[in-house]
Amino acid sequence: MIPVCPTTALPPGEAIRVEADEPIAVFNVDGDFYAIDDTCTHQDASLADGWLDGCAVECPLHASCFDLRTGKVSGPPAKIPVRTHRVVVQDGMVYVQPGTPADGAA
Amino acid sequence: MSPTVAVVGASLAGLSAARALRAQSYGGRIVVIGDEVHAPYDRPPLSKGFLAGTASLDDIALSAPDDEDLGLEWRLGTPAVGLDRLGRSVLLDDGSEVRADGVVLATGARARRLPGSEGLAGVHVLRSLDDALALREDLAAGGRLVVIGAGFIGAEVASTARRLGLEVTVVETQPVPLAGPLGAEMGAVCAELHADHGTRLLTGTGVAGLAGTGRVEAVELTDGTRLPTDVVVVGIGAAPNTEWLAHSGVALGNGALGNGVLTDERGATNIPGVVAVGDCAAAWSAPAERHVRTEHWTTALEQPATAVATLLGAGEPAPTPVPYFWSDQYGARIQFAGSRREGDVARVVEGSCADRSFLVAYERDGEPVAVLGMNQPRLFTRWRRQLRSPVPTPC
Ligand SMILES: Cc1cc2nc3c(=O)[nH]c(=O)nc-3n(C[C@H](O)[C@H](O)[C@H](O)COP(=O)(O)OP(=O)(O)OC[C@H]3O[C@@H](n4cnc5c(N)ncnc54)[C@H](O)[C@@H]3O)c2cc1C
Ligand code: FES
C-alpha cells in the first residue's frame, strides 16, 4: 500500500497525483475516494489535472471521460479504459493499493 | 425501403455524426461516403507525433471497437460530386448515387496551396494522412526546411522538424504570428518558442516565389532574401470542401467566410433534411452575430450531436459551446478557449511568459471572455469550465 495523504489534504472535488511505477490519480468525490491510472490512455495528459464531474473525470486535453468506479471511457478520443486501484482509508490517511482493482470495478 | 441518412465526409465530424445518429436511436441505414481510401483517422497527430514517428497508424485511427455495432455502410475512396436540389440524393464520382432521407455534410477543408508550387518536388502541404507520409519521408533525409506560414500547423511542423534535427526557418507575412487567434501580445509570446528551440522566424515578409527545376531549391522572399532549402511546407490555412455543392442550392458563404456551408445554430442548412458540421460548416453564432467557420477538433467532435438532433426533428435549444483548441509545440502545451476580440485585455493570472508556463485571461469590460494556457492544463481546465458554467451531475 502506498500512503497518499491525510484525508484532510484531499477535500471533495480535488485530485492528487501519486508517483508509483505508473502514476496514479486519487480523487475525492463528496467524501468517497477513487484511484485510477493518472495517464490518459489517449495521449499523455495527467488525469489528476482533469475536471471532476460526478463520478467521472474529463481529460484536460481532449475531454475523454473516464468513470472513476470502473475506469471505463465514455467517449472519444480515448478508446481504452484506465485501470482502477483500491483505496483504503485508515486513521485519517488515504492509501492506494496499486494493481488491485477497486471493489466493484469490471 | 428503410430510411437512409447519407454522411458525406468520413473523418471526425462524419464519424461523430454517425455515432450521434445511433446514440439518438436512429435505426435506419447510415451510409458514410469518403473520398479518402483510409478509414477515419485523427488529423492533429499528423503535424505532431505521427510526423515525428512516435505515433503509429493504429494510434491515430478514430474508430473504436464499439463502432462495429453502429452498422455503418462505408463508401470509401468515392468522392461525392453532387447533391440534388431536394437534398435527397448524393451523386458519387463512380456514377452511382445514394438516395437518402437526410444528409449530413461533413467534407471538412483542404490545405491552401501556394500558386505556382504545383509539380515542384519537395513542396508539401499537410492535411491528409498521405500528405503526412510524403512529408515524413522528405524530412527523414534531414537538411533544411522552410515553413511558409507561422500559424498553428506551421509552428507544429517546425517544432517536429527541429526535433528530427533539421535546420528550420519559418516565414510569416504578418508582423506577429498568431495575432488573429491570440492577439498580437500573446501571439508574440508563443512565437518566442521558435527562437528558444533554434528555429529561425522571419516575420513581416511575404514569399515572392519558389526556385528550382523539378525539385525546390530555394524560397525567394519579397524583401529579396533567398532561402536555400531542401524541403518546403506551405501552411497558409485551409479552404472548405464545398465546390461539389455548387449546383445543389445549398447556401454557401462568400469569400470572407471561405465558402463554408451556412447553417443556423443547430446545424440546419437552407435545405430541409440537410445539415452541415465540422470544418466545412459556417454556423451562425449569436455571440459573434455572424456565421463562423470554426476549424477546431473539438467543434467537429461535438457539433454533430446537435446537428443530428436537428435532422431527426428534435427541438431542444442549441447549446452554446465555448470554442476550444490546443496546440503542441516544442514540448509546450498551448490551450485556448473562448471568443477573443480585438480590444480584449490579456492579463497574466498565473505563472509567467518568461517561464513558458502561464495562464492568461482575456477580459472585456472586466469579465473573462477567453483564456490561454501554456503548460497549465489543470488551471486551464478550471478556467475553461468557468467560461461554460458547469452543471454538476450526481453519481
Ligand atoms: C495537421 C493538422 C493538425 C491539427 N491540429 C489540431 C490541433 O492541435 N487542435 C485542434 O483543435 N485542431 C487541430 N486540427 C484541426 C482538426 O483536425 C480539424 O478541425 C478536424 O479534422 C475537422 O474535422 P472534419 O471531419 O470537419 O473535417 P476533415 O477532418 O477535413 O474531414 C473531411 C473529410 O471529408 C473528405 N471529403 C472532402 N470532400 C469530399 C467529397 N466531395 N466527398 C467525399 N469526401 C470528401 C475529406 O477528404 C476528409 O476525409 C489540425 C488539422 C490538421 C490538418
Ligand atoms: S490525452 Fe486524454 S483525451 Fe487526449
Coordinates of C-alpha atoms and ligand atoms in Angstrom, one line a residue:
Chain A
M1 CA 0.0 0.0 0.0
I2 CA 1.2 3.5 -0.8
P3 CA 0.3 6.3 1.6
V4 CA -1.2 9.2 -0.4
C5 CA -2.0 12.0 2.1
P6 CA -4.2 12.7 5.1
T7 CA -7.9 12.8 4.2
T8 CA -8.0 16.5 5.1
A9 CA -5.4 17.2 2.5
L10 CA -7.7 16.0 -0.3
P11 CA -11.0 17.8 0.0
P12 CA -14.1 16.9 -2.0
G13 CA -13.8 17.8 -5.7
E14 CA -10.0 17.6 -5.6
A15 CA -7.5 15.2 -7.1
I16 CA -3.9 14.3 -6.4
R17 CA -1.2 12.6 -8.4
V18 CA 0.8 9.9 -6.7
E19 CA 4.1 8.6 -8.1
A20 CA 4.2 4.9 -8.5
D21 CA 5.6 2.6 -11.2
E22 CA 2.7 4.0 -13.3
P23 CA 1.5 7.3 -11.7
I24 CA -1.9 7.1 -10.1
A25 CA -4.6 9.8 -9.7
V26 CA -6.6 9.8 -6.5
F27 CA -9.9 11.7 -6.3
N28 CA -12.3 12.8 -3.6
V29 CA -15.9 12.7 -4.7
D30 CA -18.1 14.0 -1.9
G31 CA -16.1 12.1 0.7
D32 CA -15.6 8.9 -1.3
F33 CA -12.1 8.2 -2.6
Y34 CA -11.3 6.7 -6.0
A35 CA -8.0 5.9 -7.7
I36 CA -7.2 5.3 -11.4
D37 CA -4.2 5.4 -13.6
D38 CA -3.1 9.0 -13.9
T39 CA -2.0 8.9 -17.5
C40 CA -4.8 9.2 -20.1
T41 CA -5.0 6.3 -22.5
H42 CA -5.3 8.6 -25.4
Q43 CA -2.1 10.7 -25.1
D44 CA -0.1 11.7 -22.1
A45 CA -2.3 14.0 -20.1
S46 CA -2.4 13.7 -16.4
L47 CA -6.0 12.9 -15.3
A48 CA -5.4 14.4 -11.9
D49 CA -5.4 17.7 -13.9
G50 CA -8.8 16.9 -15.3
W51 CA -12.3 18.1 -14.5
L52 CA -14.3 16.1 -11.9
D53 CA -17.9 15.8 -13.0
G54 CA -19.9 13.5 -10.6
C55 CA -18.1 10.1 -10.7
A56 CA -16.2 10.8 -13.9
V57 CA -13.1 12.8 -14.8
E58 CA -12.8 14.6 -18.0
C59 CA -9.3 14.6 -19.5
P60 CA -7.8 18.1 -19.5
L61 CA -6.6 17.8 -23.1
H62 CA -9.2 16.3 -25.4
A63 CA -12.1 15.7 -23.0
S64 CA -12.5 11.9 -23.0
C65 CA -14.4 11.0 -19.8
F66 CA -13.4 8.1 -17.5
D67 CA -15.6 6.5 -14.9
L68 CA -13.7 6.6 -11.6
R69 CA -15.5 3.5 -10.3
T70 CA -14.8 1.2 -13.3
G71 CA -12.2 3.0 -15.4
K72 CA -14.4 2.8 -18.4
V73 CA -14.1 5.5 -21.1
S74 CA -17.4 7.0 -22.2
G75 CA -16.4 9.0 -25.2
P76 CA -13.8 9.6 -27.9
P77 CA -10.9 10.2 -28.5
A78 CA -9.6 7.6 -25.9
K79 CA -10.5 4.1 -26.8
I80 CA -9.0 2.1 -23.9
P81 CA -10.2 2.1 -20.2
V82 CA -7.8 3.1 -17.4
R83 CA -7.1 0.7 -14.6
T84 CA -8.7 1.3 -11.2
H85 CA -6.8 0.8 -7.9
R86 CA -8.2 0.0 -4.5
V87 CA -8.2 2.9 -2.0
V88 CA -8.1 2.3 1.7
V89 CA -8.8 5.0 4.3
Q90 CA -7.3 4.2 7.7
D91 CA -6.8 6.5 10.7
G92 CA -7.4 9.6 8.7
M93 CA -4.9 8.6 6.0
V94 CA -5.6 7.7 2.3
Y95 CA -3.7 4.8 0.9
V96 CA -3.8 3.1 -2.6
Q97 CA -3.1 -0.5 -3.4
P98 CA -1.6 -0.3 -6.9
G99 CA -2.6 -3.1 -9.2
T100 CA -5.6 -4.2 -7.1
P101 CA -8.7 -3.1 -8.9
A102 CA -11.3 -1.1 -6.9
D103 CA -14.1 -3.2 -5.5
G104 CA -16.9 -3.4 -8.0
A105 CA -14.7 -2.4 -10.9
A106 CA -15.0 -4.6 -14.0
Chain B
M1 CA -37.0 0.7 -48.3
S2 CA -35.7 1.6 -44.9
P3 CA -34.9 5.2 -44.2
T4 CA -31.3 6.3 -45.1
V5 CA -29.0 9.0 -43.8
A6 CA -26.0 9.8 -46.0
V7 CA -23.0 11.2 -44.2
V8 CA -20.6 12.9 -46.7
G9 CA -17.0 13.1 -45.4
A10 CA -15.5 10.2 -43.4
S11 CA -13.5 12.0 -40.8
L12 CA -14.0 13.3 -37.3
A13 CA -17.2 15.2 -37.9
G14 CA -18.7 12.5 -40.2
L15 CA -17.9 9.6 -37.8
S16 CA -19.2 11.7 -34.8
A17 CA -22.4 12.3 -36.8
A18 CA -22.8 8.5 -37.4
R19 CA -22.3 7.8 -33.7
A20 CA -24.7 10.5 -32.7
L21 CA -27.4 9.1 -35.0
R22 CA -27.2 5.8 -33.3
A23 CA -26.9 7.4 -29.8
Q24 CA -30.1 9.2 -30.6
S25 CA -31.9 5.9 -31.5
Y26 CA -31.9 6.3 -35.3
G27 CA -32.4 2.8 -36.6
G28 CA -32.3 3.3 -40.4
R29 CA -29.3 2.9 -42.8
I30 CA -26.3 5.1 -42.4
V31 CA -24.1 5.4 -45.5
V32 CA -20.7 7.1 -44.9
I33 CA -19.1 8.5 -48.1
G34 CA -15.5 9.5 -48.1
D35 CA -13.1 10.4 -50.8
E36 CA -10.0 9.2 -49.0
V37 CA -9.4 5.4 -49.1
H38 CA -8.4 5.4 -45.4
A39 CA -10.7 4.6 -42.6
P40 CA -11.3 7.7 -40.4
Y41 CA -8.1 8.9 -38.7
D42 CA -7.2 11.7 -36.4
R43 CA -5.6 14.8 -38.0
P44 CA -3.9 16.6 -35.1
P45 CA -1.1 14.0 -34.7
L46 CA -0.2 14.5 -38.4
S47 CA 1.9 17.5 -37.5
K48 CA 2.9 16.1 -34.1
G49 CA 3.5 12.5 -33.0
F50 CA 2.7 10.9 -36.4
L51 CA 5.1 13.2 -38.3
A52 CA 7.7 12.6 -35.6
G53 CA 7.3 8.8 -35.9
T54 CA 6.2 8.3 -32.3
A55 CA 2.5 7.7 -33.1
S56 CA 1.5 4.8 -35.4
L57 CA -1.3 4.4 -37.8
D58 CA -3.1 2.4 -35.2
D59 CA -2.7 5.1 -32.6
I60 CA -4.3 7.7 -34.8
A61 CA -7.3 5.5 -36.0
L62 CA -10.5 7.2 -34.9
S63 CA -12.7 4.1 -34.9
A64 CA -13.2 2.4 -31.6
P65 CA -14.1 -1.3 -31.2
D66 CA -17.7 -0.3 -30.2
D67 CA -18.1 1.3 -33.6
E68 CA -18.6 -2.1 -35.2
D69 CA -22.0 -2.1 -33.6
L70 CA -23.1 1.0 -35.4
G71 CA -23.8 -1.0 -38.6
L72 CA -22.4 1.7 -41.0
E73 CA -22.1 1.2 -44.7
W74 CA -18.9 2.6 -45.9
R75 CA -18.2 4.1 -49.4
L76 CA -14.6 5.0 -49.0
G77 CA -12.4 6.2 -51.9
T78 CA -15.5 7.5 -53.6
P79 CA -15.8 11.3 -53.7
A80 CA -19.3 12.9 -53.7
V81 CA -19.7 15.1 -56.8
G82 CA -23.2 16.5 -56.3
L83 CA -26.3 16.8 -54.2
D84 CA -29.7 17.0 -56.0
R85 CA -31.7 20.2 -55.3
L86 CA -34.1 18.5 -52.9
G87 CA -31.2 17.1 -50.9
R88 CA -32.5 13.6 -51.4
S89 CA -29.7 12.0 -53.4
V90 CA -25.9 12.2 -53.3
L91 CA -24.1 11.6 -56.6
L92 CA -20.8 9.8 -56.4
D93 CA -17.9 10.1 -58.9
D94 CA -18.2 6.5 -59.9
G95 CA -21.6 7.3 -61.4
S96 CA -23.7 5.8 -58.6
E97 CA -26.0 7.6 -56.3
V98 CA -27.1 7.2 -52.7
R99 CA -30.7 8.1 -52.1
A100 CA -31.3 9.5 -48.7
D101 CA -33.9 11.0 -46.4
G102 CA -31.3 13.0 -44.6
V103 CA -27.8 14.2 -45.5
V104 CA -25.0 15.3 -43.2
L105 CA -22.4 17.4 -44.9
A106 CA -19.0 16.8 -43.3
T107 CA -16.5 17.3 -46.1
G108 CA -14.1 19.4 -44.0
A109 CA -11.4 21.6 -45.5
R110 CA -8.2 21.2 -47.5
A111 CA -4.9 23.0 -47.2
R112 CA -4.4 26.1 -49.4
R113 CA -1.5 25.8 -51.8
L114 CA 0.9 28.3 -52.9
P115 CA 0.1 29.3 -56.5
G116 CA 2.9 28.2 -58.8
S117 CA 4.1 25.4 -56.5
E118 CA 2.4 22.6 -58.3
G119 CA 4.6 19.9 -59.6
L120 CA 7.7 21.0 -57.7
A121 CA 9.1 18.1 -55.7
G122 CA 9.9 18.8 -52.1
V123 CA 7.0 21.3 -51.6
H124 CA 4.3 20.0 -49.2
V125 CA 1.0 20.9 -47.6
L126 CA -0.2 19.0 -44.6
R127 CA -3.9 18.0 -44.3
S128 CA -4.2 14.3 -45.0
L129 CA -2.5 11.1 -44.0
D130 CA -1.0 10.8 -47.5
D131 CA 0.4 14.4 -47.1
A132 CA 1.9 13.4 -43.7
L133 CA 3.5 10.2 -45.1
A134 CA 5.1 12.1 -48.0
L135 CA 6.4 14.9 -45.7
R136 CA 7.7 12.4 -43.2
E137 CA 9.7 10.7 -45.9
D138 CA 11.2 14.0 -47.1
L139 CA 12.1 15.1 -43.6
A140 CA 13.8 11.8 -42.9
A141 CA 16.5 12.9 -45.3
G142 CA 17.4 15.8 -43.0
G143 CA 18.8 19.1 -44.2
R144 CA 17.0 22.4 -44.4
L145 CA 13.2 23.1 -44.1
V146 CA 11.4 26.3 -44.8
V147 CA 7.9 26.6 -43.4
I148 CA 5.7 29.2 -45.1
G149 CA 3.1 30.5 -42.5
A150 CA 3.6 30.6 -38.7
G151 CA 0.1 29.5 -37.8
F152 CA -0.5 26.6 -35.6
I153 CA 0.1 23.8 -38.1
G154 CA 3.2 25.6 -39.5
A155 CA 4.6 26.1 -35.9
E156 CA 4.0 22.4 -35.1
V157 CA 5.7 21.2 -38.3
A158 CA 8.7 23.4 -37.5
S159 CA 8.8 22.0 -33.9
T160 CA 8.6 18.4 -35.1
A161 CA 11.3 19.0 -37.8
R162 CA 13.6 20.6 -35.2
R163 CA 13.2 17.5 -33.1
L164 CA 14.1 15.4 -36.1
G165 CA 17.3 17.5 -36.4
L166 CA 16.5 19.7 -39.4
E167 CA 17.6 23.3 -39.8
V168 CA 14.3 25.2 -39.8
T169 CA 13.2 28.7 -41.0
V170 CA 9.6 29.9 -40.6
V171 CA 8.4 32.7 -42.8
E172 CA 5.4 34.8 -41.8
T173 CA 3.8 37.6 -43.8
Q174 CA 2.2 39.2 -40.7
P175 CA 4.4 41.2 -38.3
V176 CA 3.3 38.9 -35.4
P177 CA 2.4 35.2 -35.8
L178 CA -0.9 34.0 -34.4
A179 CA -2.1 37.6 -33.8
G180 CA -5.5 36.6 -35.3
P181 CA -6.4 33.9 -32.8
L182 CA -4.4 35.1 -29.8
G183 CA -3.9 38.8 -30.2
A184 CA -0.5 40.4 -31.0
E185 CA 0.8 40.4 -27.5
M186 CA 0.2 36.7 -26.8
G187 CA 1.0 35.7 -30.4
A188 CA 4.4 37.2 -29.9
V189 CA 4.9 35.3 -26.6
C190 CA 4.0 32.0 -28.2
A191 CA 6.2 32.7 -31.2
E192 CA 9.2 33.0 -28.9
L193 CA 9.2 29.2 -28.7
H194 CA 10.7 29.2 -32.1
A195 CA 13.9 31.0 -31.0
D196 CA 14.0 29.0 -27.8
H197 CA 14.5 25.9 -29.8
G198 CA 16.7 27.1 -32.6
T199 CA 14.2 27.8 -35.3
R200 CA 14.7 31.0 -37.3
L201 CA 11.5 33.1 -37.6
L202 CA 11.2 35.8 -40.2
T203 CA 8.1 38.0 -39.9
G204 CA 6.6 40.8 -41.9
T205 CA 7.8 39.4 -45.2
G206 CA 6.0 37.6 -48.0
V207 CA 7.0 34.9 -50.4
A208 CA 7.8 36.1 -53.9
G209 CA 8.3 32.6 -55.3
L210 CA 9.9 29.2 -55.2
A211 CA 13.0 28.5 -57.2
G212 CA 14.1 25.1 -58.6
T213 CA 13.6 22.9 -61.6
G214 CA 11.9 19.6 -60.8
R215 CA 12.8 20.0 -57.2
V216 CA 12.6 23.0 -54.9
E217 CA 15.9 24.7 -54.3
A218 CA 15.1 27.9 -52.5
V219 CA 12.3 30.2 -51.3
E220 CA 12.5 33.8 -52.5
L221 CA 11.1 36.4 -50.3
T222 CA 9.5 39.8 -51.2
D223 CA 12.3 41.6 -49.4
G224 CA 14.8 40.0 -51.8
T225 CA 16.1 37.3 -49.3
R226 CA 16.8 33.9 -50.9
L227 CA 16.5 31.0 -48.5
P228 CA 18.1 27.9 -50.0
T229 CA 16.3 24.8 -48.8
D230 CA 15.6 21.1 -49.3
V231 CA 12.0 20.9 -48.2
V232 CA 9.2 23.5 -48.1
V233 CA 5.9 23.2 -46.1
V234 CA 3.2 25.6 -47.0
G235 CA 0.9 26.2 -44.0
I236 CA -1.2 29.1 -45.1
G237 CA -4.7 28.0 -44.0
A238 CA -7.5 25.8 -45.3
A239 CA -10.4 26.2 -47.6
P240 CA -13.7 24.3 -47.1
N241 CA -14.5 21.5 -49.4
T242 CA -17.8 22.8 -50.8
E243 CA -17.3 23.1 -54.6
W244 CA -19.2 19.9 -55.1
L245 CA -22.3 21.6 -53.7
A246 CA -22.1 24.4 -56.2
H247 CA -25.3 23.4 -58.1
S248 CA -27.2 21.9 -55.1
G249 CA -28.9 25.0 -53.9
V250 CA -27.2 24.7 -50.5
A251 CA -26.4 28.2 -49.4
L252 CA -22.6 28.8 -49.1
G253 CA -20.8 31.8 -47.5
N254 CA -19.0 34.4 -49.5
G255 CA -15.2 34.7 -49.8
A256 CA -14.6 36.2 -46.4
L257 CA -16.3 33.2 -44.8
G258 CA -14.3 30.9 -47.0
N259 CA -17.4 29.5 -48.8
G260 CA -18.4 27.3 -45.8
V261 CA -21.9 25.8 -45.8
L262 CA -24.1 28.3 -44.0
T263 CA -26.1 26.8 -41.1
D264 CA -28.1 28.1 -38.2
E265 CA -27.0 27.4 -34.6
R266 CA -28.4 23.9 -34.8
G267 CA -26.6 22.9 -38.0
A268 CA -29.6 23.2 -40.3
T269 CA -28.8 24.4 -43.9
N270 CA -31.4 26.2 -46.0
I271 CA -32.5 22.8 -47.4
P272 CA -34.7 20.8 -45.1
G273 CA -33.1 17.4 -44.2
V274 CA -29.6 18.6 -44.9
V275 CA -27.3 19.6 -42.1
A276 CA -23.6 20.5 -42.0
V277 CA -20.9 20.0 -39.4
G278 CA -17.2 20.4 -38.7
D279 CA -14.7 22.4 -40.8
C280 CA -16.9 22.7 -43.8
A281 CA -19.7 24.4 -41.9
A282 CA -20.1 28.1 -41.1
A283 CA -22.6 28.1 -38.3
W284 CA -24.5 31.1 -37.0
S285 CA -23.0 32.3 -33.8
A286 CA -25.3 34.6 -31.7
P287 CA -22.5 36.0 -29.6
A288 CA -20.4 36.9 -32.7
E289 CA -23.6 38.0 -34.6
R290 CA -22.3 36.3 -37.7
H291 CA -21.6 32.9 -39.3
V292 CA -18.3 31.4 -38.0
R293 CA -16.4 28.6 -39.6
T294 CA -14.5 27.0 -36.6
E295 CA -11.6 24.8 -37.6
H296 CA -11.2 23.1 -34.3
W297 CA -11.1 19.4 -33.5
T298 CA -13.5 19.7 -30.5
T299 CA -16.1 21.5 -32.7
A300 CA -16.0 18.7 -35.2
L301 CA -16.5 16.2 -32.3
E302 CA -19.3 18.0 -30.5
Q303 CA -21.3 19.8 -33.2
P304 CA -22.7 16.7 -34.8
A305 CA -24.9 15.7 -31.8
T306 CA -26.9 18.9 -32.2
A307 CA -27.0 18.7 -36.0
V308 CA -28.2 15.1 -35.9
A309 CA -30.9 16.1 -33.4
T310 CA -32.0 18.8 -35.9
L311 CA -32.1 16.2 -38.6
L312 CA -34.2 13.8 -36.5
G313 CA -36.6 16.6 -35.7
A314 CA -35.7 17.2 -32.0
G315 CA -36.2 20.7 -31.0
E316 CA -34.1 21.3 -27.9
P317 CA -32.4 24.7 -27.7
A318 CA -28.9 24.8 -29.2
P319 CA -26.1 24.5 -26.7
T320 CA -23.7 27.4 -26.7
P321 CA -20.3 25.7 -26.8
V322 CA -17.2 27.6 -25.8
P323 CA -14.7 27.2 -28.7
Y324 CA -11.6 25.3 -27.6
F325 CA -8.4 24.2 -29.3
W326 CA -4.9 23.1 -28.3
S327 CA -1.5 23.1 -30.0
D328 CA 1.6 21.2 -29.0
Q329 CA 4.9 22.9 -30.0
Y330 CA 8.4 22.2 -28.8
G331 CA 7.1 20.3 -25.9
A332 CA 4.9 23.2 -24.8
R333 CA 1.2 22.6 -24.4
I334 CA -0.8 25.5 -25.6
Q335 CA -4.6 25.6 -24.9
F336 CA -7.1 28.3 -25.8
A337 CA -10.9 28.6 -25.1
G338 CA -13.4 31.3 -25.6
S339 CA -14.1 34.1 -28.0
R340 CA -11.4 36.8 -28.2
R341 CA -11.9 40.1 -30.0
E342 CA -9.7 42.9 -30.8
G343 CA -9.6 45.2 -27.8
D344 CA -9.9 42.5 -25.1
V345 CA -7.2 42.9 -22.5
A346 CA -4.9 40.0 -21.8
R347 CA -3.9 39.6 -18.2
V348 CA -1.5 37.0 -16.8
V349 CA -3.3 35.4 -13.8
E350 CA -0.7 32.6 -13.1
G351 CA 2.9 31.9 -13.9
S352 CA 4.9 34.0 -16.3
C353 CA 5.5 34.2 -20.0
A354 CA 9.3 34.1 -19.5
D355 CA 8.9 30.7 -17.8
R356 CA 6.8 29.4 -20.7
S357 CA 4.2 28.4 -18.1
F358 CA 1.3 30.7 -17.7
L359 CA -2.4 31.3 -17.7
V360 CA -3.7 34.4 -19.4
A361 CA -7.3 35.6 -19.2
Y362 CA -8.7 37.9 -21.9
E363 CA -11.1 40.4 -20.3
R364 CA -13.8 42.6 -21.8
D365 CA -15.5 45.1 -19.5
G366 CA -13.7 43.4 -16.7
E367 CA -15.2 39.9 -17.4
P368 CA -13.2 37.0 -18.7
V369 CA -14.2 36.0 -22.3
A370 CA -11.3 33.8 -23.2
V371 CA -8.4 32.0 -21.6
L372 CA -5.0 30.9 -22.9
G373 CA -2.7 28.5 -21.1
M374 CA 0.8 27.3 -21.8
N375 CA 1.8 24.2 -19.8
Q376 CA -1.0 24.8 -17.3
P377 CA -3.6 22.1 -18.1
R378 CA -5.1 21.9 -14.6
L379 CA -5.7 25.6 -14.1
F380 CA -6.7 26.0 -17.8
T381 CA -9.4 23.3 -17.4
R382 CA -10.9 25.2 -14.4
W383 CA -11.0 28.5 -16.3
R384 CA -12.4 26.9 -19.4
R385 CA -15.2 25.4 -17.3
Q386 CA -16.0 28.8 -15.7
L387 CA -16.4 30.1 -19.2
R388 CA -19.1 27.5 -19.8
S389 CA -20.6 27.5 -16.3
P390 CA -20.7 23.8 -15.3
V391 CA -23.8 21.8 -14.4
P392 CA -22.6 19.1 -12.0
T393 CA -24.2 15.7 -12.4
P394 CA -24.6 13.4 -9.4
C395 CA -23.1 10.0 -9.2
Ligands
LIG1 C1 -2.1 18.8 -39.4 C2 -3.2 19.2 -38.6 C3 -3.1 19.4 -37.3 C4 -4.2 19.8 -36.5 N1 -4.0 20.0 -35.2 C5 -5.1 20.4 -34.4 C6 -4.9 20.7 -33.0 O1 -3.8 20.5 -32.4 N2 -6.0 21.1 -32.3 C7 -7.2 21.3 -32.9 O2 -8.2 21.7 -32.2 N3 -7.4 21.1 -34.2 C8 -6.4 20.7 -35.0 N4 -6.5 20.4 -36.3 C9 -7.9 20.6 -36.9 C10 -8.8 19.4 -36.9 O3 -8.1 18.3 -37.3 C11 -10.0 19.6 -37.7 O4 -10.8 20.7 -37.1 C12 -10.9 18.4 -37.9 O5 -10.2 17.4 -38.6 C13 -12.1 18.7 -38.7 O6 -12.8 17.5 -38.9 P1 -13.9 17.4 -40.1 O7 -14.4 16.0 -40.1 O8 -14.8 18.5 -40.1 O9 -13.0 17.7 -41.5 P2 -11.8 16.8 -42.1 O10 -11.0 16.2 -41.0 O11 -11.1 17.7 -43.0 O12 -12.5 15.6 -42.9 C14 -13.3 15.8 -44.0 C15 -13.2 14.5 -44.8 O13 -14.1 14.6 -45.9 C16 -13.4 14.2 -47.1 N5 -14.1 14.9 -48.3 C17 -13.9 16.1 -48.8 N6 -14.6 16.3 -49.9 C18 -15.3 15.2 -50.1 C19 -16.2 14.8 -51.1 N7 -16.6 15.6 -52.1 N8 -16.7 13.5 -51.0 C20 -16.4 12.7 -50.0 N9 -15.5 13.0 -49.0 C21 -15.0 14.3 -49.1 C22 -12.0 14.7 -46.9 O14 -11.1 14.1 -47.7 C23 -11.9 14.3 -45.4 O15 -11.5 12.9 -45.3 C24 -5.5 20.0 -37.1 C25 -5.6 19.8 -38.5 C26 -4.5 19.4 -39.2 C27 -4.7 19.1 -40.7
FES2 S1 -4.9 12.9 -23.8 FE1 -6.8 12.5 -22.8 S2 -8.3 12.6 -24.3 FE2 -6.4 13.1 -25.3

